PDB file of C-alpha atoms in Angstrom:
ATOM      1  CA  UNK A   1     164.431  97.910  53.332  1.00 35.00           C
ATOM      2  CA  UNK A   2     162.881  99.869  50.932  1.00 42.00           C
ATOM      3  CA  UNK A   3     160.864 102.807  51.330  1.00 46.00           C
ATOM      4  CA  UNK A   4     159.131 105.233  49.652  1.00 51.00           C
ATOM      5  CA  UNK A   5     157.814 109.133  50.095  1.00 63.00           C
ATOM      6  CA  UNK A   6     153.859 108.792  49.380  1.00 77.00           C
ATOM      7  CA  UNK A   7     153.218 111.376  46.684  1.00 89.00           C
ATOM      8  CA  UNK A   8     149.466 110.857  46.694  1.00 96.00           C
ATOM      9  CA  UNK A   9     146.788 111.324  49.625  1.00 96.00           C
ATOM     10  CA  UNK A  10     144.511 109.285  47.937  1.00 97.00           C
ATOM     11  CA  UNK A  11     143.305 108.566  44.951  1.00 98.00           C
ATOM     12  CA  UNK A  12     141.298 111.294  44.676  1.00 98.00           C
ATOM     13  CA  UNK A  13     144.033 113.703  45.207  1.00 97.00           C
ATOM     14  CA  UNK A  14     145.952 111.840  42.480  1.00 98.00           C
ATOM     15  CA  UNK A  15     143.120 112.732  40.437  1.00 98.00           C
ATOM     16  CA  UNK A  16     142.723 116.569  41.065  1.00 97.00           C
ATOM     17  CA  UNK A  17     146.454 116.368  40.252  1.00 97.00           C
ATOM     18  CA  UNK A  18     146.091 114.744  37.045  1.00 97.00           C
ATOM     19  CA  UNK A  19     143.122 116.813  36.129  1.00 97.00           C
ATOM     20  CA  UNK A  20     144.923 119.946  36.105  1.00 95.00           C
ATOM     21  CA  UNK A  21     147.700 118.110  33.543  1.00 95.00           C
ATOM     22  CA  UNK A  22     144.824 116.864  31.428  1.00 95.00           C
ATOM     23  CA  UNK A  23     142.707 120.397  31.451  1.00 91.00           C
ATOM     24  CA  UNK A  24     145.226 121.838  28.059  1.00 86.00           C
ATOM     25  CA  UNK A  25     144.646 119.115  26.376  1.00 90.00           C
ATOM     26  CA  UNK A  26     142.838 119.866  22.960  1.00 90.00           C
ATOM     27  CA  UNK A  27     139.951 117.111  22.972  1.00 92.00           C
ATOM     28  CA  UNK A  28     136.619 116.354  20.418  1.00 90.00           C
ATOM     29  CA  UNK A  29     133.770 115.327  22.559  1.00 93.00           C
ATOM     30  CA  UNK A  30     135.942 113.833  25.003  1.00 96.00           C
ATOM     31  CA  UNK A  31     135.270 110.824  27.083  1.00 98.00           C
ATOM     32  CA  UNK A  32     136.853 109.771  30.210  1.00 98.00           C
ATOM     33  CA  UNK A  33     137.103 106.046  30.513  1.00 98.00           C
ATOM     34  CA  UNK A  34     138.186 104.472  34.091  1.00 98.00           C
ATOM     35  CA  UNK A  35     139.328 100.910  34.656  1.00 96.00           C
ATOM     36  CA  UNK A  36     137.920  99.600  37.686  1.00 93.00           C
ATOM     37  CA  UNK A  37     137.778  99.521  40.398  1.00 93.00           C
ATOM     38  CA  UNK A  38     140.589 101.628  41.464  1.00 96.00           C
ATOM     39  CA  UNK A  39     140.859 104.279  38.322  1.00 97.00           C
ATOM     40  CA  UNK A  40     137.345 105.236  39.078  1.00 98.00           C
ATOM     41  CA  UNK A  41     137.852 107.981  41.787  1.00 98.00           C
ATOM     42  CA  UNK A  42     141.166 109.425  39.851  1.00 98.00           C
ATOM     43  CA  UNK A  43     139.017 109.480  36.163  1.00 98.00           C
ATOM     44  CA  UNK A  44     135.843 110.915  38.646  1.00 98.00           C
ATOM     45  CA  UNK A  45     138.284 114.176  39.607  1.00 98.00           C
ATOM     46  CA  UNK A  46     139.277 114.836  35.831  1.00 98.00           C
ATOM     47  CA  UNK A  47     135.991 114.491  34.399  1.00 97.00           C
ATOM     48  CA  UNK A  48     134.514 116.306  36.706  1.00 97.00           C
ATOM     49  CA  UNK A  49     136.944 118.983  36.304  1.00 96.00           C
ATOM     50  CA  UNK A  50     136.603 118.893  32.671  1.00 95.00           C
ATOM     51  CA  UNK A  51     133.079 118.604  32.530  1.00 95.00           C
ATOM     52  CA  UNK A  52     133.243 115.349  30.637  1.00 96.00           C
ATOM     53  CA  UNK A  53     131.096 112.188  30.551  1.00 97.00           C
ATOM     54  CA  UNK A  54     132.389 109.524  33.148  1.00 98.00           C
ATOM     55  CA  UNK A  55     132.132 105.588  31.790  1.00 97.00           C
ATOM     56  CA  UNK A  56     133.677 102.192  32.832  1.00 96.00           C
ATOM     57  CA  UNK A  57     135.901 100.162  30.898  1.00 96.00           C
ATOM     58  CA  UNK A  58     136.412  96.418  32.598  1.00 94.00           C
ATOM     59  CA  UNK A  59     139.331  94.508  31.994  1.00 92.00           C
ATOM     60  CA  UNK A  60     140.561  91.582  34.098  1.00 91.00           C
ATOM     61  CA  UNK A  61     144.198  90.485  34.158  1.00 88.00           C
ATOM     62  CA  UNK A  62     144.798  86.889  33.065  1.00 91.00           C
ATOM     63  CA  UNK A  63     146.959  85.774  35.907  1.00 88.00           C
ATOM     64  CA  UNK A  64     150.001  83.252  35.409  1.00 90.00           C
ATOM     65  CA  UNK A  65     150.015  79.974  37.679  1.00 92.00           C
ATOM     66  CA  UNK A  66     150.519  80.399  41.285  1.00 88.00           C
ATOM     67  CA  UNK A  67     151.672  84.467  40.210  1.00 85.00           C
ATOM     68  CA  UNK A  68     148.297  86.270  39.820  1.00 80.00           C
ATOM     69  CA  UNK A  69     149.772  89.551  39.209  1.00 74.00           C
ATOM     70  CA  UNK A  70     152.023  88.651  36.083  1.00 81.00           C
ATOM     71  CA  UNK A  71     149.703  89.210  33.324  1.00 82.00           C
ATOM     72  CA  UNK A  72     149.701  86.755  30.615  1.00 88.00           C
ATOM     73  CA  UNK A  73     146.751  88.794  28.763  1.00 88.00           C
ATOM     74  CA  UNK A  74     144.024  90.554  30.000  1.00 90.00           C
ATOM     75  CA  UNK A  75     140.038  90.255  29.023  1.00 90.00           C
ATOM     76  CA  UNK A  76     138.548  93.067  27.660  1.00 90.00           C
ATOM     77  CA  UNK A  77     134.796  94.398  28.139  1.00 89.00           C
ATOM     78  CA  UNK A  78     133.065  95.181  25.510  1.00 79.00           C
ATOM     79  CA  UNK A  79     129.751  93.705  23.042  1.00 72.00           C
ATOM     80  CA  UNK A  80     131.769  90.033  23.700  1.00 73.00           C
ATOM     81  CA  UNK A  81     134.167  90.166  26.519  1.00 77.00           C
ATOM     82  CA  UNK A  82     137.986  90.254  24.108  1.00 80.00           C
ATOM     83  CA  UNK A  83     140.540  88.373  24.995  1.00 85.00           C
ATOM     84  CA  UNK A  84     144.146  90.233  24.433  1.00 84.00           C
ATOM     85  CA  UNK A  85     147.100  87.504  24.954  1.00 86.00           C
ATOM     86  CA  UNK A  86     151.296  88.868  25.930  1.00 84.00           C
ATOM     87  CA  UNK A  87     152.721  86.176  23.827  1.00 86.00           C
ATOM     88  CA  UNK A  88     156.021  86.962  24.884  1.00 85.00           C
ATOM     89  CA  UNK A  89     154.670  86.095  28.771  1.00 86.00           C
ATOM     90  CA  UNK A  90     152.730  82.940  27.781  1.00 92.00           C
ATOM     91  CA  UNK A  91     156.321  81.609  25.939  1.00 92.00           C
ATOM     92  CA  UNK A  92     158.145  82.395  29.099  1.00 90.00           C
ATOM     93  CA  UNK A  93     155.752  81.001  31.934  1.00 92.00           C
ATOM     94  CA  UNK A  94     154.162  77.863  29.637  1.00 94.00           C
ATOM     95  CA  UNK A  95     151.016  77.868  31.748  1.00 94.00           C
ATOM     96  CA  UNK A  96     149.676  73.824  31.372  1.00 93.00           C
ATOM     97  CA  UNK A  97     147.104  73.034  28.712  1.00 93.00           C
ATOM     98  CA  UNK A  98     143.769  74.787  29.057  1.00 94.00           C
ATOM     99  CA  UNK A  99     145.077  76.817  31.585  1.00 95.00           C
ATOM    100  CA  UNK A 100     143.997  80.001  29.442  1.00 94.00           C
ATOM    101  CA  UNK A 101     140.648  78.985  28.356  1.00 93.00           C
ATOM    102  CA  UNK A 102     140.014  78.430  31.950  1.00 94.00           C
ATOM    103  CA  UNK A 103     141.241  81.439  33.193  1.00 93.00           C
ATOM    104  CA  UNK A 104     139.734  83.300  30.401  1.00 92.00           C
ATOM    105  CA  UNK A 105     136.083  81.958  31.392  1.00 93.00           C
ATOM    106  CA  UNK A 106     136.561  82.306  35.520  1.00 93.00           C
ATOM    107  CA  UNK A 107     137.308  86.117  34.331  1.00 92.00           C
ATOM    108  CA  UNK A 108     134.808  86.639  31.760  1.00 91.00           C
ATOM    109  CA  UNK A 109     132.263  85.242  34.556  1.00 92.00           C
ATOM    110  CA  UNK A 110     133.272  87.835  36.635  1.00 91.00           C
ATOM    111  CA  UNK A 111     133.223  90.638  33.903  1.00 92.00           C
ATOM    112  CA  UNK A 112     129.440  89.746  33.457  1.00 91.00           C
ATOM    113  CA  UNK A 113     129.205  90.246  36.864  1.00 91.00           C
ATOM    114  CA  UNK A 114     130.186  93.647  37.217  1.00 91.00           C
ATOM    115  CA  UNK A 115     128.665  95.025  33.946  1.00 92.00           C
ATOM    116  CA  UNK A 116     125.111  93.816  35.559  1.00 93.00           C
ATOM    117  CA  UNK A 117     126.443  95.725  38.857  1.00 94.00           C
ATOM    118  CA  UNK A 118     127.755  98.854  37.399  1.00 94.00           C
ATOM    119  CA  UNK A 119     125.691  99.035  34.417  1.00 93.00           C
ATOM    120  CA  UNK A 120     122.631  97.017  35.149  1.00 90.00           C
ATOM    121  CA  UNK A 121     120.139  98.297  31.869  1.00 90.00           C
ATOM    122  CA  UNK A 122     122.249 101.134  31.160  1.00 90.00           C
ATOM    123  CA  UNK A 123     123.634 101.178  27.749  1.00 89.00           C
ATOM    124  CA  UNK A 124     127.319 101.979  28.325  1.00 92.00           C
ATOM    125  CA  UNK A 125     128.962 104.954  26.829  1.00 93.00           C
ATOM    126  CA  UNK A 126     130.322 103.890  23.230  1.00 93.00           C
ATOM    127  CA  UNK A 127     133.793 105.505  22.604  1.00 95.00           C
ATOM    128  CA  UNK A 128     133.548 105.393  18.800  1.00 94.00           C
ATOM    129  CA  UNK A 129     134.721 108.763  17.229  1.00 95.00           C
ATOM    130  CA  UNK A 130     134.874 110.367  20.404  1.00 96.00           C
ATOM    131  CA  UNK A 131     138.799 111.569  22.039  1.00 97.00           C
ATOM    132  CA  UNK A 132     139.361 109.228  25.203  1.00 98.00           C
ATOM    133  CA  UNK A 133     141.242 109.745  28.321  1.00 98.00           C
ATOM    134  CA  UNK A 134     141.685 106.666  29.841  1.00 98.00           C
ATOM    135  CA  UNK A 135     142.733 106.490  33.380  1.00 98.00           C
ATOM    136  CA  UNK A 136     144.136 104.345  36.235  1.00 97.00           C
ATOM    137  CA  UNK A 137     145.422 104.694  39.567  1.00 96.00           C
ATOM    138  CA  UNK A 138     148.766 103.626  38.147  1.00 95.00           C
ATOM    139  CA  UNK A 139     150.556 101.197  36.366  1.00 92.00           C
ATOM    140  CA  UNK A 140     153.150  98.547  37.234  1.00 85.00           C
ATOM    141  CA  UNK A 141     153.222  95.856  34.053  1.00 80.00           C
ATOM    142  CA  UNK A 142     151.556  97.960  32.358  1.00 85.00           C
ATOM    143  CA  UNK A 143     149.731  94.336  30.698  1.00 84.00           C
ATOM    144  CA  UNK A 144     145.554  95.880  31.625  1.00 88.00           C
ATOM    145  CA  UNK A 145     146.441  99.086  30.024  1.00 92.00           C
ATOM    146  CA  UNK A 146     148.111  97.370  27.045  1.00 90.00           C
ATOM    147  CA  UNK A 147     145.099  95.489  25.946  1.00 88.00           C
ATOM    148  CA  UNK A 148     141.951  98.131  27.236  1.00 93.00           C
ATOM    149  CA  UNK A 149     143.956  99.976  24.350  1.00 94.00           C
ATOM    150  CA  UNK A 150     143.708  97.905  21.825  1.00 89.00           C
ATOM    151  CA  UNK A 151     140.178  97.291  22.632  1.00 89.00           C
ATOM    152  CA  UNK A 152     139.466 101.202  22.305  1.00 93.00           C
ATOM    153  CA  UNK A 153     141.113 101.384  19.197  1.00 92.00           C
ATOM    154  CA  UNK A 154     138.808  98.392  18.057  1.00 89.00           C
ATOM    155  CA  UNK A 155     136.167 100.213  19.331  1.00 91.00           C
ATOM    156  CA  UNK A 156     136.683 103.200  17.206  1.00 93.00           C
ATOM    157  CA  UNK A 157     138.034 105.729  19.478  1.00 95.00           C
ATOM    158  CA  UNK A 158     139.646 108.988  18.360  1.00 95.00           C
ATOM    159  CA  UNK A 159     142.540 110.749  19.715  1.00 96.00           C
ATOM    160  CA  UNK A 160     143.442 108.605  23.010  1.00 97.00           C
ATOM    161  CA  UNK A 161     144.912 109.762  25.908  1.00 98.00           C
ATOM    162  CA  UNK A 162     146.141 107.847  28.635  1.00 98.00           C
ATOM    163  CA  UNK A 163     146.759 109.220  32.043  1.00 98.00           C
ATOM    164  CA  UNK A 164     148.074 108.065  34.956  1.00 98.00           C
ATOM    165  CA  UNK A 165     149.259 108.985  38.506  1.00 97.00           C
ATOM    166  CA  UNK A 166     152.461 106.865  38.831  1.00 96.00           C
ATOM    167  CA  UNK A 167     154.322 104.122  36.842  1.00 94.00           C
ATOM    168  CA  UNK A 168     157.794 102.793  36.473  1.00 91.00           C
ATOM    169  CA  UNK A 169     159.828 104.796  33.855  1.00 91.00           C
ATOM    170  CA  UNK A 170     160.874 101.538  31.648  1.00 89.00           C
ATOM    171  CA  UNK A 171     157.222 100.783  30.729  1.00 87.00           C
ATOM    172  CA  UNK A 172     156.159 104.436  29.431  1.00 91.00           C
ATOM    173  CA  UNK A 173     158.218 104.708  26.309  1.00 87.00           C
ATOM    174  CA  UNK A 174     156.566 101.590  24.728  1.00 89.00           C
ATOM    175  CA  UNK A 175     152.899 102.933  26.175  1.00 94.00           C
ATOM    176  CA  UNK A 176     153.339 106.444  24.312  1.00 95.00           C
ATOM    177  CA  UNK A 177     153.915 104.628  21.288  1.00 95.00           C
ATOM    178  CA  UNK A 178     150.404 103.095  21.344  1.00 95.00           C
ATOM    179  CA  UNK A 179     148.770 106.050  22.041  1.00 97.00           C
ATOM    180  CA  UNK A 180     148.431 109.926  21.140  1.00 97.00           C
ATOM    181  CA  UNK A 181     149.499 111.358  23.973  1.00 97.00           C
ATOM    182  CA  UNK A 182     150.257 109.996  27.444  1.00 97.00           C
ATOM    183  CA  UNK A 183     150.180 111.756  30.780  1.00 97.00           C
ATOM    184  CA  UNK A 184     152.027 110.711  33.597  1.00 97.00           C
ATOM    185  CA  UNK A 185     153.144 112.928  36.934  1.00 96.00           C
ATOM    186  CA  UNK A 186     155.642 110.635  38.516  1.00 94.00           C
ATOM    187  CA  UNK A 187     158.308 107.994  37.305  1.00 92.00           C
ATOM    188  CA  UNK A 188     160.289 106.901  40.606  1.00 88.00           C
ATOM    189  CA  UNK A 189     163.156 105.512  40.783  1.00 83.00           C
ATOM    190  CA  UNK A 190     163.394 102.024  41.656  1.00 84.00           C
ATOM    191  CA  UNK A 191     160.190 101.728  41.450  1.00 87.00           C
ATOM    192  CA  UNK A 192     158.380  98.743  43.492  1.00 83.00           C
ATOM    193  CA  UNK A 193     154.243  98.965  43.510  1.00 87.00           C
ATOM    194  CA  UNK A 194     151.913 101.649  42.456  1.00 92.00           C
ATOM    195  CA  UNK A 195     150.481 101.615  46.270  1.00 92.00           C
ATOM    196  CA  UNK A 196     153.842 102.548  47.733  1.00 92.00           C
ATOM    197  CA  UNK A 197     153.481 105.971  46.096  1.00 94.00           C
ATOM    198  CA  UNK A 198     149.773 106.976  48.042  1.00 96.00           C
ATOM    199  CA  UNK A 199     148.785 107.658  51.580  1.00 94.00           C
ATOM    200  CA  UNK A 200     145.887 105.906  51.866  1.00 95.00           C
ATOM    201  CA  UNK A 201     145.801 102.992  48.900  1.00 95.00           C
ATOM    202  CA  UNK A 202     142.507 100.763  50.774  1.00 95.00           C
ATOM    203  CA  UNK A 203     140.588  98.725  48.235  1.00 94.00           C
ATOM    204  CA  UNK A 204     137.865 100.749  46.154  1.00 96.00           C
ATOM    205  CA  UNK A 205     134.434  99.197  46.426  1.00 95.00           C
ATOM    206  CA  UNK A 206     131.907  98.493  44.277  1.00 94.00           C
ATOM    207  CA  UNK A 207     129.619 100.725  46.703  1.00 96.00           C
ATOM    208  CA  UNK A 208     132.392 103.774  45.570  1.00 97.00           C
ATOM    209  CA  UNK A 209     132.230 103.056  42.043  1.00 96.00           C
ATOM    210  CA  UNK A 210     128.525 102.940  42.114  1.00 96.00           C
ATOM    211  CA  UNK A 211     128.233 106.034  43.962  1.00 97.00           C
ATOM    212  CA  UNK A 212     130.781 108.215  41.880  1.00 97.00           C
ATOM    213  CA  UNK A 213     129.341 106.583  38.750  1.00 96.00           C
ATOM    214  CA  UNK A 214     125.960 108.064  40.119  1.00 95.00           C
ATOM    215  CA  UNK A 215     127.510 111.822  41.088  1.00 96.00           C
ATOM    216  CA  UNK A 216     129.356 111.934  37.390  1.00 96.00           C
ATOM    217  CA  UNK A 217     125.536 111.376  35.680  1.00 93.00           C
ATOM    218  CA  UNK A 218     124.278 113.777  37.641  1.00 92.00           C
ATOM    219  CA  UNK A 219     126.598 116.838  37.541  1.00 91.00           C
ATOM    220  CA  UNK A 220     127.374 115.817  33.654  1.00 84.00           C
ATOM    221  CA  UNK A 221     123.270 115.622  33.453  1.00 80.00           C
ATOM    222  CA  UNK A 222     123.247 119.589  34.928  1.00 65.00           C
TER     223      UNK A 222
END
């Protein structure tokens, strides 16, 4: 059976952690960009320990048939919802005919439905020529991070950094190649699922992300 140490109380603490790795980190009117939901309490801790603007980036995974969690793409947030496809994964699963497009629209449905929660009139932050930290609670494919890159570099971001609590050692050496500097604090071995590595991994709600969305205005407001 396999087990592992936690290394993480929570996300949160995951976040104070990173924070301090992120805090030398030379950045132009930097922006810290979480993917939600559960990125949004580790990117609250650095930004708040930075004293940096706190925004949302939403990207849903295009599941394969009958396997949710391997990504065939993902769907990017943004002016209209992007769609970034894993070619490699589509040649080796061969979903059926208009499995994509059909995916693609059950996901984009549900992006417009949590920009109108999390944003409702607000005018989300734009990341053009500003330096980005983008954050999640860790990766294991590595497939949402992949394409909410490329969507910030469409977007016009600056220097990006992304950093994350925990992900498998294979996966980093192709994401620091798509970005300017990555931050990661742990690489286990054999590594199995990003939840594994915390003490307490329970489902972030929407009522969480609303209400650290809320405290990040405020103190960056003050």
């Amino acid at each position: 059976m396999f087990t592992a140490a936690w290394l993480f109380e929570d996300r949160a603490d995951a976040g104070r952690q990173l924070a301090r790795a992120v805090e030398g980190e030379s950045l132009d009117k930097p922006l810290v960009m979480a993917l939600p939901r559960g990125g949004v309490p580790v990117a609250y801790e650095i930004a708040a320990h930075i004293r940096a603007p706190l925004e949302i980036l939403i990207v849903r995974k295009i599941g394969a048939p009958g396997h949710s969690e391997f990504g065939l793409g993902a769907l990017v947030d943004g002016e209209e919802p992007e769609l970034v496809l894993n070619r490699q994964a589509i040649r080796l699963v061969r979903p059926p005919k208009g499995y994509l497009d059909a995916e693609a629209g059950r996901q984009r449905a549900e992006i417009l439905r949590r920009r109108a929660l999390y944003f409702g009139d607000r005018v989300p932050a734009s990341p053009r020529d500003r330096d980005v930290i983008l954050v999640d609670d860790g990766i294991a494919t590595g497939g949402t991070v992949r394409a909410a890159i490329k969507a910030l570099k469409r977007m016009g971001a600056g220097r990006l950094v992304l950093a994350v609590p925990v992900a498998p050692k294979n996966e980093l050496a192709d994401l620091a190649s798509q970005v300017d500097r990555l931050i990661c604090l742990a690489t286990p071995f054999a590594f199995r699922a990003v939840g594994l590595y915390y003490r307490n991994f329970e489902q972030t709600a929407d009522e969480e992300v609303l209400a650290l969305m809320e405290k990040a205005r405020r103190e960056n407001e003050g």
